[in-house]
JSON list of C-alpha atoms in Angstrom, two decimals:
[
{"chain": "A", "resi": 1, "resn": "MET", "atom": "CA", "xyz": [28.93, 285.52, -35.86]},
{"chain": "A", "resi": 2, "resn": "ASN", "atom": "CA", "xyz": [31.60, 283.68, -38.16]},
{"chain": "A", "resi": 3, "resn": "LYS", "atom": "CA", "xyz": [33.85, 286.82, -38.16]},
{"chain": "A", "resi": 4, "resn": "ILE", "atom": "CA", "xyz": [34.01, 286.79, -34.94]},
{"chain": "A", "resi": 5, "resn": "TYR", "atom": "CA", "xyz": [34.65, 283.22, -34.13]},
{"chain": "A", "resi": 6, "resn": "ASN", "atom": "CA", "xyz": [37.87, 283.28, -36.70]},
{"chain": "A", "resi": 7, "resn": "MET", "atom": "CA", "xyz": [39.09, 286.35, -35.01]},
{"chain": "A", "resi": 8, "resn": "VAL", "atom": "CA", "xyz": [38.92, 284.95, -31.63]},
{"chain": "A", "resi": 9, "resn": "LYS", "atom": "CA", "xyz": [40.27, 281.44, -32.73]},
{"chain": "A", "resi": 10, "resn": "GLU", "atom": "CA", "xyz": [43.70, 283.77, -34.68]},
{"chain": "A", "resi": 11, "resn": "VAL", "atom": "CA", "xyz": [43.99, 285.05, -31.04]},
{"chain": "A", "resi": 12, "resn": "PHE", "atom": "CA", "xyz": [43.68, 282.04, -29.38]},
{"chain": "A", "resi": 13, "resn": "PRO", "atom": "CA", "xyz": [44.83, 279.27, -31.83]},
{"chain": "A", "resi": 14, "resn": "ASP", "atom": "CA", "xyz": [45.51, 276.92, -29.14]},
{"chain": "A", "resi": 15, "resn": "THR", "atom": "CA", "xyz": [42.28, 276.83, -27.69]},
{"chain": "A", "resi": 16, "resn": "GLU", "atom": "CA", "xyz": [38.78, 275.43, -27.77]},
{"chain": "A", "resi": 17, "resn": "ILE", "atom": "CA", "xyz": [35.94, 277.86, -28.26]},
{"chain": "A", "resi": 18, "resn": "LEU", "atom": "CA", "xyz": [32.86, 277.11, -25.67]},
{"chain": "A", "resi": 19, "resn": "LEU", "atom": "CA", "xyz": [30.61, 279.74, -25.74]},
{"chain": "A", "resi": 20, "resn": "ILE", "atom": "CA", "xyz": [30.81, 283.00, -27.97]},
{"chain": "A", "resi": 21, "resn": "TYR", "atom": "CA", "xyz": [27.69, 285.54, -26.97]},
{"chain": "A", "resi": 22, "resn": "TYR", "atom": "CA", "xyz": [27.00, 289.28, -26.64]},
{"chain": "A", "resi": 23, "resn": "GLY", "atom": "CA", "xyz": [26.87, 291.30, -23.71]},
{"chain": "A", "resi": 24, "resn": "GLY", "atom": "CA", "xyz": [26.98, 294.72, -22.69]},
{"chain": "A", "resi": 25, "resn": "SER", "atom": "CA", "xyz": [24.32, 296.86, -24.49]},
{"chain": "A", "resi": 26, "resn": "LYS", "atom": "CA", "xyz": [23.29, 293.97, -26.48]},
{"chain": "A", "resi": 27, "resn": "ALA", "atom": "CA", "xyz": [22.71, 291.38, -24.19]},
{"chain": "A", "resi": 28, "resn": "TYR", "atom": "CA", "xyz": [19.85, 293.90, -21.98]},
{"chain": "A", "resi": 29, "resn": "GLY", "atom": "CA", "xyz": [18.34, 295.10, -25.29]},
{"chain": "A", "resi": 30, "resn": "LEU", "atom": "CA", "xyz": [19.78, 298.45, -25.07]},
{"chain": "A", "resi": 31, "resn": "ASP", "atom": "CA", "xyz": [22.58, 298.98, -27.47]},
{"chain": "A", "resi": 32, "resn": "ASP", "atom": "CA", "xyz": [21.96, 302.14, -29.95]},
{"chain": "A", "resi": 33, "resn": "GLU", "atom": "CA", "xyz": [24.49, 303.49, -32.55]},
{"chain": "A", "resi": 34, "resn": "SER", "atom": "CA", "xyz": [27.01, 304.93, -29.57]},
{"chain": "A", "resi": 35, "resn": "SER", "atom": "CA", "xyz": [27.20, 301.85, -27.64]},
{"chain": "A", "resi": 36, "resn": "ASP", "atom": "CA", "xyz": [29.82, 299.27, -27.44]},
{"chain": "A", "resi": 37, "resn": "ILE", "atom": "CA", "xyz": [29.67, 295.86, -29.22]},
{"chain": "A", "resi": 38, "resn": "ASP", "atom": "CA", "xyz": [30.91, 294.21, -25.86]},
{"chain": "A", "resi": 39, "resn": "LEU", "atom": "CA", "xyz": [31.40, 290.18, -26.71]},
{"chain": "A", "resi": 40, "resn": "THR", "atom": "CA", "xyz": [31.55, 287.29, -23.41]},
{"chain": "A", "resi": 41, "resn": "VAL", "atom": "CA", "xyz": [34.45, 284.33, -24.74]},
{"chain": "A", "resi": 42, "resn": "VAL", "atom": "CA", "xyz": [34.86, 281.22, -23.03]},
{"chain": "A", "resi": 43, "resn": "LEU", "atom": "CA", "xyz": [37.54, 278.80, -23.74]},
{"chain": "A", "resi": 44, "resn": "ASP", "atom": "CA", "xyz": [39.26, 275.95, -22.79]},
{"chain": "A", "resi": 45, "resn": "GLY", "atom": "CA", "xyz": [42.85, 275.45, -22.81]},
{"chain": "A", "resi": 46, "resn": "PHE", "atom": "CA", "xyz": [43.10, 278.67, -21.14]},
{"chain": "A", "resi": 47, "resn": "LYS", "atom": "CA", "xyz": [43.69, 280.33, -18.07]},
{"chain": "A", "resi": 48, "resn": "GLY", "atom": "CA", "xyz": [42.09, 283.44, -16.48]},
{"chain": "A", "resi": 49, "resn": "ILE", "atom": "CA", "xyz": [40.40, 286.63, -18.15]},
{"chain": "A", "resi": 50, "resn": "LEU", "atom": "CA", "xyz": [41.29, 288.79, -20.18]},
{"chain": "A", "resi": 51, "resn": "HIS", "atom": "CA", "xyz": [40.17, 291.81, -21.44]},
{"chain": "A", "resi": 52, "resn": "LEU", "atom": "CA", "xyz": [41.00, 292.97, -24.67]},
{"chain": "A", "resi": 53, "resn": "LEU", "atom": "CA", "xyz": [40.01, 295.37, -27.18]},
{"chain": "A", "resi": 54, "resn": "ILE", "atom": "CA", "xyz": [39.57, 294.54, -31.10]},
{"chain": "A", "resi": 55, "resn": "GLY", "atom": "CA", "xyz": [39.01, 296.62, -33.87]},
{"chain": "A", "resi": 56, "resn": "GLU", "atom": "CA", "xyz": [35.22, 297.38, -32.84]},
{"chain": "A", "resi": 57, "resn": "TYR", "atom": "CA", "xyz": [34.73, 294.43, -30.06]},
{"chain": "A", "resi": 58, "resn": "ASP", "atom": "CA", "xyz": [35.51, 294.12, -26.09]},
{"chain": "A", "resi": 59, "resn": "PHE", "atom": "CA", "xyz": [35.95, 290.91, -25.58]},
{"chain": "A", "resi": 60, "resn": "PHE", "atom": "CA", "xyz": [36.13, 289.38, -22.34]},
{"chain": "A", "resi": 61, "resn": "VAL", "atom": "CA", "xyz": [37.58, 286.30, -22.10]},
{"chain": "A", "resi": 62, "resn": "PHE", "atom": "CA", "xyz": [37.15, 283.39, -19.53]},
{"chain": "A", "resi": 63, "resn": "SER", "atom": "CA", "xyz": [38.22, 279.99, -19.41]},
{"chain": "A", "resi": 64, "resn": "LYS", "atom": "CA", "xyz": [36.09, 277.48, -18.56]},
{"chain": "A", "resi": 65, "resn": "GLU", "atom": "CA", "xyz": [36.11, 277.24, -14.73]},
{"chain": "A", "resi": 66, "resn": "THR", "atom": "CA", "xyz": [36.66, 281.28, -14.25]},
{"chain": "A", "resi": 67, "resn": "PHE", "atom": "CA", "xyz": [33.53, 281.49, -16.05]},
{"chain": "A", "resi": 68, "resn": "ILE", "atom": "CA", "xyz": [31.63, 278.87, -14.30]},
{"chain": "A", "resi": 69, "resn": "LYS", "atom": "CA", "xyz": [32.83, 280.61, -10.68]},
{"chain": "A", "resi": 70, "resn": "ARG", "atom": "CA", "xyz": [31.52, 283.83, -12.16]},
{"chain": "A", "resi": 71, "resn": "GLN", "atom": "CA", "xyz": [28.45, 282.84, -12.82]},
{"chain": "A", "resi": 72, "resn": "GLN", "atom": "CA", "xyz": [28.04, 281.21, -9.10]},
{"chain": "A", "resi": 73, "resn": "PHE", "atom": "CA", "xyz": [29.49, 284.50, -7.55]},
{"chain": "A", "resi": 74, "resn": "ASP", "atom": "CA", "xyz": [32.98, 283.04, -6.20]},
{"chain": "A", "resi": 75, "resn": "ASP", "atom": "CA", "xyz": [34.87, 285.54, -4.21]},
{"chain": "A", "resi": 76, "resn": "SER", "atom": "CA", "xyz": [37.94, 284.59, -6.22]},
{"chain": "A", "resi": 77, "resn": "ILE", "atom": "CA", "xyz": [36.60, 286.74, -9.34]},
{"chain": "A", "resi": 78, "resn": "ILE", "atom": "CA", "xyz": [36.42, 290.54, -8.42]},
{"chain": "A", "resi": 79, "resn": "ALA", "atom": "CA", "xyz": [32.72, 292.58, -8.31]},
{"chain": "A", "resi": 80, "resn": "TYR", "atom": "CA", "xyz": [33.68, 294.01, -12.08]},
{"chain": "A", "resi": 81, "resn": "HIS", "atom": "CA", "xyz": [32.98, 290.65, -13.64]},
{"chain": "A", "resi": 82, "resn": "ARG", "atom": "CA", "xyz": [30.66, 289.19, -10.90]},
{"chain": "A", "resi": 83, "resn": "GLN", "atom": "CA", "xyz": [28.08, 291.78, -11.50]},
{"chain": "A", "resi": 84, "resn": "ALA", "atom": "CA", "xyz": [28.22, 291.72, -15.26]},
{"chain": "A", "resi": 85, "resn": "ALA", "atom": "CA", "xyz": [26.63, 287.32, -14.56]},
{"chain": "A", "resi": 86, "resn": "ASP", "atom": "CA", "xyz": [22.82, 288.56, -15.60]},
{"chain": "A", "resi": 87, "resn": "ASN", "atom": "CA", "xyz": [24.13, 288.78, -19.44]},
{"chain": "A", "resi": 88, "resn": "ILE", "atom": "CA", "xyz": [23.55, 285.30, -19.49]},
{"chain": "A", "resi": 89, "resn": "MET", "atom": "CA", "xyz": [19.69, 286.01, -19.68]},
{"chain": "A", "resi": 90, "resn": "GLY", "atom": "CA", "xyz": [20.05, 287.50, -22.37]},
{"chain": "A", "resi": 91, "resn": "ILE", "atom": "CA", "xyz": [22.17, 284.85, -24.50]},
{"chain": "A", "resi": 92, "resn": "TYR", "atom": "CA", "xyz": [19.44, 283.15, -26.50]},
{"chain": "A", "resi": 93, "resn": "SER", "atom": "CA", "xyz": [18.03, 286.97, -27.43]},
{"chain": "A", "resi": 94, "resn": "ASN", "atom": "CA", "xyz": [21.43, 287.03, -29.90]},
{"chain": "A", "resi": 95, "resn": "GLU", "atom": "CA", "xyz": [23.52, 285.48, -32.19]},
{"chain": "A", "resi": 96, "resn": "TYR", "atom": "CA", "xyz": [25.57, 283.01, -30.55]},
{"chain": "A", "resi": 97, "resn": "TYR", "atom": "CA", "xyz": [28.09, 280.44, -30.58]},
{"chain": "A", "resi": 98, "resn": "LEU", "atom": "CA", "xyz": [28.05, 277.50, -28.53]},
{"chain": "A", "resi": 99, "resn": "ASN", "atom": "CA", "xyz": [30.41, 274.14, -28.51]},
{"chain": "A", "resi": 100, "resn": "PRO", "atom": "CA", "xyz": [28.35, 271.22, -28.38]},
{"chain": "A", "resi": 101, "resn": "LYS", "atom": "CA", "xyz": [30.51, 269.74, -25.42]},
{"chain": "A", "resi": 102, "resn": "PHE", "atom": "CA", "xyz": [29.18, 272.93, -23.42]},
{"chain": "A", "resi": 103, "resn": "SER", "atom": "CA", "xyz": [25.86, 272.82, -23.51]},
{"chain": "A", "resi": 104, "resn": "ASP", "atom": "CA", "xyz": [25.06, 270.81, -20.82]},
{"chain": "A", "resi": 105, "resn": "GLU", "atom": "CA", "xyz": [26.88, 273.30, -18.42]},
{"chain": "A", "resi": 106, "resn": "LEU", "atom": "CA", "xyz": [25.18, 276.53, -20.02]},
{"chain": "A", "resi": 107, "resn": "GLU", "atom": "CA", "xyz": [21.63, 274.87, -20.02]},
{"chain": "A", "resi": 108, "resn": "LYS", "atom": "CA", "xyz": [22.23, 274.70, -16.46]},
{"chain": "A", "resi": 109, "resn": "LEU", "atom": "CA", "xyz": [24.21, 277.93, -16.01]},
{"chain": "A", "resi": 110, "resn": "VAL", "atom": "CA", "xyz": [21.54, 279.87, -17.73]},
{"chain": "A", "resi": 111, "resn": "SER", "atom": "CA", "xyz": [18.16, 277.93, -15.45]},
{"chain": "A", "resi": 112, "resn": "ASN", "atom": "CA", "xyz": [20.01, 278.61, -12.25]},
{"chain": "A", "resi": 113, "resn": "ILE", "atom": "CA", "xyz": [18.27, 281.40, -11.68]},
{"chain": "A", "resi": 114, "resn": "ASP", "atom": "CA", "xyz": [17.15, 281.04, -8.47]},
{"chain": "A", "resi": 115, "resn": "ARG", "atom": "CA", "xyz": [17.02, 283.10, -5.05]},
{"chain": "A", "resi": 116, "resn": "TYR", "atom": "CA", "xyz": [20.32, 283.11, -4.54]},
{"chain": "A", "resi": 117, "resn": "PHE", "atom": "CA", "xyz": [21.29, 284.23, -8.00]},
{"chain": "A", "resi": 118, "resn": "ILE", "atom": "CA", "xyz": [19.52, 287.14, -7.33]},
{"chain": "A", "resi": 119, "resn": "CYS", "atom": "CA", "xyz": [21.25, 288.00, -4.26]},
{"chain": "A", "resi": 120, "resn": "ASN", "atom": "CA", "xyz": [24.35, 287.67, -5.16]},
{"chain": "A", "resi": 121, "resn": "PHE", "atom": "CA", "xyz": [24.08, 289.69, -8.37]},
{"chain": "A", "resi": 122, "resn": "ILE", "atom": "CA", "xyz": [22.74, 292.94, -5.62]},
{"chain": "A", "resi": 123, "resn": "GLU", "atom": "CA", "xyz": [25.62, 292.40, -3.96]},
{"chain": "A", "resi": 124, "resn": "ALA", "atom": "CA", "xyz": [28.31, 292.28, -6.62]},
{"chain": "A", "resi": 125, "resn": "LEU", "atom": "CA", "xyz": [26.36, 295.34, -8.63]},
{"chain": "A", "resi": 126, "resn": "LEU", "atom": "CA", "xyz": [26.54, 297.02, -5.08]},
{"chain": "A", "resi": 127, "resn": "ILE", "atom": "CA", "xyz": [30.11, 296.72, -4.75]},
{"chain": "A", "resi": 128, "resn": "TYR", "atom": "CA", "xyz": [30.67, 297.89, -8.30]},
{"chain": "A", "resi": 129, "resn": "GLU", "atom": "CA", "xyz": [28.34, 300.88, -7.91]},
{"chain": "A", "resi": 130, "resn": "ARG", "atom": "CA", "xyz": [29.41, 301.88, -4.44]},
{"chain": "A", "resi": 131, "resn": "SER", "atom": "CA", "xyz": [33.03, 302.45, -5.73]},
{"chain": "A", "resi": 132, "resn": "LYS", "atom": "CA", "xyz": [32.04, 303.59, -8.24]},
{"chain": "A", "resi": 133, "resn": "TYR", "atom": "CA", "xyz": [30.06, 306.28, -6.90]},
{"chain": "A", "resi": 134, "resn": "GLU", "atom": "CA", "xyz": [32.97, 307.11, -4.23]},
{"chain": "A", "resi": 135, "resn": "ILE", "atom": "CA", "xyz": [34.77, 308.21, -7.99]},
{"chain": "A", "resi": 136, "resn": "ASN", "atom": "CA", "xyz": [32.50, 309.97, -10.08]},
{"chain": "A", "resi": 137, "resn": "LYS", "atom": "CA", "xyz": [28.92, 310.17, -9.00]},
{"chain": "A", "resi": 138, "resn": "THR", "atom": "CA", "xyz": [27.56, 310.30, -12.14]},
{"chain": "A", "resi": 139, "resn": "SER", "atom": "CA", "xyz": [29.55, 307.42, -13.92]},
{"chain": "A", "resi": 140, "resn": "LYS", "atom": "CA", "xyz": [27.54, 306.00, -17.43]},
{"chain": "A", "resi": 141, "resn": "THR", "atom": "CA", "xyz": [27.27, 302.55, -15.63]},
{"chain": "A", "resi": 142, "resn": "HIS", "atom": "CA", "xyz": [25.00, 304.11, -12.30]},
{"chain": "A", "resi": 143, "resn": "TYR", "atom": "CA", "xyz": [22.10, 303.46, -15.05]},
{"chain": "A", "resi": 144, "resn": "HIS", "atom": "CA", "xyz": [22.57, 299.35, -14.18]},
{"chain": "A", "resi": 145, "resn": "LEU", "atom": "CA", "xyz": [21.23, 300.14, -10.60]},
{"chain": "A", "resi": 146, "resn": "PHE", "atom": "CA", "xyz": [17.78, 301.67, -12.37]},
{"chain": "A", "resi": 147, "resn": "ARG", "atom": "CA", "xyz": [17.82, 298.70, -14.54]},
{"chain": "A", "resi": 148, "resn": "LEU", "atom": "CA", "xyz": [18.00, 296.22, -11.41]},
{"chain": "A", "resi": 149, "resn": "ARG", "atom": "CA", "xyz": [15.57, 298.54, -9.40]},
{"chain": "A", "resi": 150, "resn": "GLY", "atom": "CA", "xyz": [13.23, 297.73, -12.65]},
{"chain": "A", "resi": 151, "resn": "MET", "atom": "CA", "xyz": [14.02, 294.07, -12.92]},
{"chain": "A", "resi": 152, "resn": "LEU", "atom": "CA", "xyz": [13.38, 293.51, -9.32]},
{"chain": "A", "resi": 153, "resn": "ASP", "atom": "CA", "xyz": [9.67, 295.43, -9.39]},
{"chain": "A", "resi": 154, "resn": "HIS", "atom": "CA", "xyz": [9.04, 293.42, -11.94]},
{"chain": "A", "resi": 155, "resn": "TYR", "atom": "CA", "xyz": [10.01, 290.03, -9.97]},
{"chain": "A", "resi": 156, "resn": "ASP", "atom": "CA", "xyz": [8.34, 291.15, -7.58]},
{"chain": "A", "resi": 157, "resn": "ARG", "atom": "CA", "xyz": [5.16, 291.63, -9.61]},
{"chain": "A", "resi": 158, "resn": "THR", "atom": "CA", "xyz": [5.54, 287.93, -11.48]},
{"chain": "A", "resi": 159, "resn": "GLY", "atom": "CA", "xyz": [7.51, 286.45, -9.09]},
{"chain": "A", "resi": 160, "resn": "VAL", "atom": "CA", "xyz": [9.64, 285.59, -12.71]},
{"chain": "A", "resi": 161, "resn": "PHE", "atom": "CA", "xyz": [13.68, 287.43, -12.60]},
{"chain": "A", "resi": 162, "resn": "ASP", "atom": "CA", "xyz": [15.07, 288.21, -16.21]},
{"chain": "A", "resi": 163, "resn": "LEU", "atom": "CA", "xyz": [16.05, 291.23, -18.06]},
{"chain": "A", "resi": 164, "resn": "THR", "atom": "CA", "xyz": [12.50, 292.65, -18.08]},
{"chain": "A", "resi": 165, "resn": "VAL", "atom": "CA", "xyz": [12.84, 296.33, -16.24]},
{"chain": "A", "resi": 166, "resn": "ASP", "atom": "CA", "xyz": [9.10, 297.62, -15.33]},
{"chain": "A", "resi": 167, "resn": "GLU", "atom": "CA", "xyz": [8.45, 301.58, -15.20]},
{"chain": "A", "resi": 168, "resn": "PRO", "atom": "CA", "xyz": [9.23, 303.48, -13.70]},
{"chain": "A", "resi": 169, "resn": "TRP", "atom": "CA", "xyz": [12.53, 302.77, -14.55]},
{"chain": "A", "resi": 170, "resn": "TYR", "atom": "CA", "xyz": [12.94, 302.04, -17.48]},
{"chain": "A", "resi": 171, "resn": "THR", "atom": "CA", "xyz": [12.43, 305.63, -18.30]},
{"chain": "A", "resi": 172, "resn": "THR", "atom": "CA", "xyz": [14.40, 306.74, -15.58]},
{"chain": "A", "resi": 173, "resn": "MET", "atom": "CA", "xyz": [17.03, 304.50, -16.92]},
{"chain": "A", "resi": 174, "resn": "LEU", "atom": "CA", "xyz": [16.63, 305.52, -20.39]},
{"chain": "A", "resi": 175, "resn": "ASP", "atom": "CA", "xyz": [16.67, 308.97, -19.44]},
{"chain": "A", "resi": 176, "resn": "TYR", "atom": "CA", "xyz": [20.15, 308.37, -17.54]},
{"chain": "A", "resi": 177, "resn": "LYS", "atom": "CA", "xyz": [22.20, 306.83, -19.68]},
{"chain": "A", "resi": 178, "resn": "SER", "atom": "CA", "xyz": [21.19, 309.35, -21.87]},
{"chain": "A", "resi": 179, "resn": "ASN", "atom": "CA", "xyz": [22.52, 312.22, -20.17]},
{"chain": "A", "resi": 180, "resn": "TYR", "atom": "CA", "xyz": [25.33, 311.22, -17.97]},
{"chain": "A", "resi": 181, "resn": "LYS", "atom": "CA", "xyz": [27.52, 313.48, -19.31]},
{"chain": "A", "resi": 182, "resn": "ASN", "atom": "CA", "xyz": [25.27, 316.32, -19.02]},
{"chain": "A", "resi": 183, "resn": "GLU", "atom": "CA", "xyz": [23.92, 318.75, -15.89]},
{"chain": "A", "resi": 184, "resn": "LYS", "atom": "CA", "xyz": [20.96, 316.54, -16.44]},
{"chain": "A", "resi": 185, "resn": "ALA", "atom": "CA", "xyz": [22.57, 313.75, -14.49]},
{"chain": "A", "resi": 186, "resn": "LYS", "atom": "CA", "xyz": [23.43, 316.38, -11.34]},
{"chain": "A", "resi": 187, "resn": "LYS", "atom": "CA", "xyz": [19.96, 315.64, -10.45]},
{"chain": "A", "resi": 188, "resn": "TYR", "atom": "CA", "xyz": [20.24, 311.78, -10.58]},
{"chain": "A", "resi": 189, "resn": "VAL", "atom": "CA", "xyz": [22.54, 311.84, -7.64]},
{"chain": "A", "resi": 190, "resn": "ASP", "atom": "CA", "xyz": [20.82, 311.66, -4.64]},
{"chain": "A", "resi": 191, "resn": "GLU", "atom": "CA", "xyz": [18.08, 308.85, -6.79]},
{"chain": "A", "resi": 192, "resn": "ILE", "atom": "CA", "xyz": [21.28, 307.01, -7.35]},
{"chain": "A", "resi": 193, "resn": "GLN", "atom": "CA", "xyz": [22.20, 306.84, -3.47]},
{"chain": "A", "resi": 194, "resn": "ASN", "atom": "CA", "xyz": [18.83, 305.81, -2.91]},
{"chain": "A", "resi": 195, "resn": "GLN", "atom": "CA", "xyz": [18.60, 303.23, -4.86]},
{"chain": "A", "resi": 196, "resn": "LEU", "atom": "CA", "xyz": [22.33, 302.12, -3.65]},
{"chain": "A", "resi": 197, "resn": "ASN", "atom": "CA", "xyz": [20.29, 302.31, -0.14]},
{"chain": "A", "resi": 198, "resn": "TYR", "atom": "CA", "xyz": [17.80, 300.53, -1.70]},
{"chain": "A", "resi": 199, "resn": "LEU", "atom": "CA", "xyz": [19.32, 297.77, -3.29]},
{"chain": "A", "resi": 200, "resn": "GLU", "atom": "CA", "xyz": [20.73, 296.62, 0.21]},
{"chain": "A", "resi": 201, "resn": "ASN", "atom": "CA", "xyz": [17.62, 297.00, 2.16]},
{"chain": "A", "resi": 202, "resn": "TYR", "atom": "CA", "xyz": [16.18, 294.86, -0.38]},
{"chain": "A", "resi": 203, "resn": "ARG", "atom": "CA", "xyz": [18.88, 292.17, -0.25]},
{"chain": "A", "resi": 204, "resn": "LYS", "atom": "CA", "xyz": [19.26, 292.18, 3.88]},
{"chain": "A", "resi": 205, "resn": "GLU", "atom": "CA", "xyz": [15.23, 291.41, 3.75]},
{"chain": "A", "resi": 206, "resn": "MET", "atom": "CA", "xyz": [15.77, 288.78, 1.22]},
{"chain": "A", "resi": 207, "resn": "ILE", "atom": "CA", "xyz": [18.19, 286.91, 3.48]},
{"chain": "A", "resi": 208, "resn": "ASP", "atom": "CA", "xyz": [16.32, 287.71, 6.92]},
{"chain": "A", "resi": 209, "resn": "ASN", "atom": "CA", "xyz": [12.70, 286.04, 4.84]},
{"chain": "A", "resi": 210, "resn": "GLY", "atom": "CA", "xyz": [14.68, 282.74, 3.63]},
{"chain": "A", "resi": 211, "resn": "LEU", "atom": "CA", "xyz": [16.22, 282.08, 0.25]},
{"chain": "A", "resi": 212, "resn": "GLY", "atom": "CA", "xyz": [15.64, 278.99, 0.20]}
]
C-alpha cells in the first residue's frame, strides 16, 4: 500500500489522503490474473470525482463529500458510482490505508448497512445494468446481477447482508464472468433479464413491507 499511497500523493500533492482501499473484483474476493486493480481513493482538499488509469491501477478518486454522498446513494452521484457502494463491505478483507481523522466517519459508513442501504443499492445496480443491457446483453458487468442475487438469498437465509454469495448464484456468477466474451454467454441473455425483473420485484416488496 505504500507504493500506491506515494503514487496518489504524487498525482494529488495538495490534498490530504483520507482513505485508499481496493474495489472491484479484489474487494469482492473474485480477482484473478486477468482482473483490473481497482482502487477507491478519498481525498480532503479535492473536489468532485475522477476516474484515473495509471499503469496497472484503476483509481476512482472521490472528495470526502462525494464519497459520503455515494455511500448515501445521493442522486447527485451517477448510478455508475452508486452501484459500487457495496465494495466498502470488503474494505477490511484487504490491505488499506486509513487516515485516523477519517476513522469515525468510515466506521459509520461501514456499519450503516441496513434495509435502506440494500434497497438503494438494488436501485442503483438496476439503473446501471438496465442501461448496459440495452447496449450489450452480454456485458461483463452483468455478473453483478448474479452476485447480488446470491447476496440477497444469503440475506434472506441468515439476516446478514454482506458480500457472501449463496449457491447456485456463486457458480453462475463465475461461469458468466469467465464466458461473457464467447458463445456460451448467449445462453445467459434470458436469465440476465430474469434477474433484472427479480431484483426490481424484490426492491418493491422491501418498500411495501417497510424499510424500518
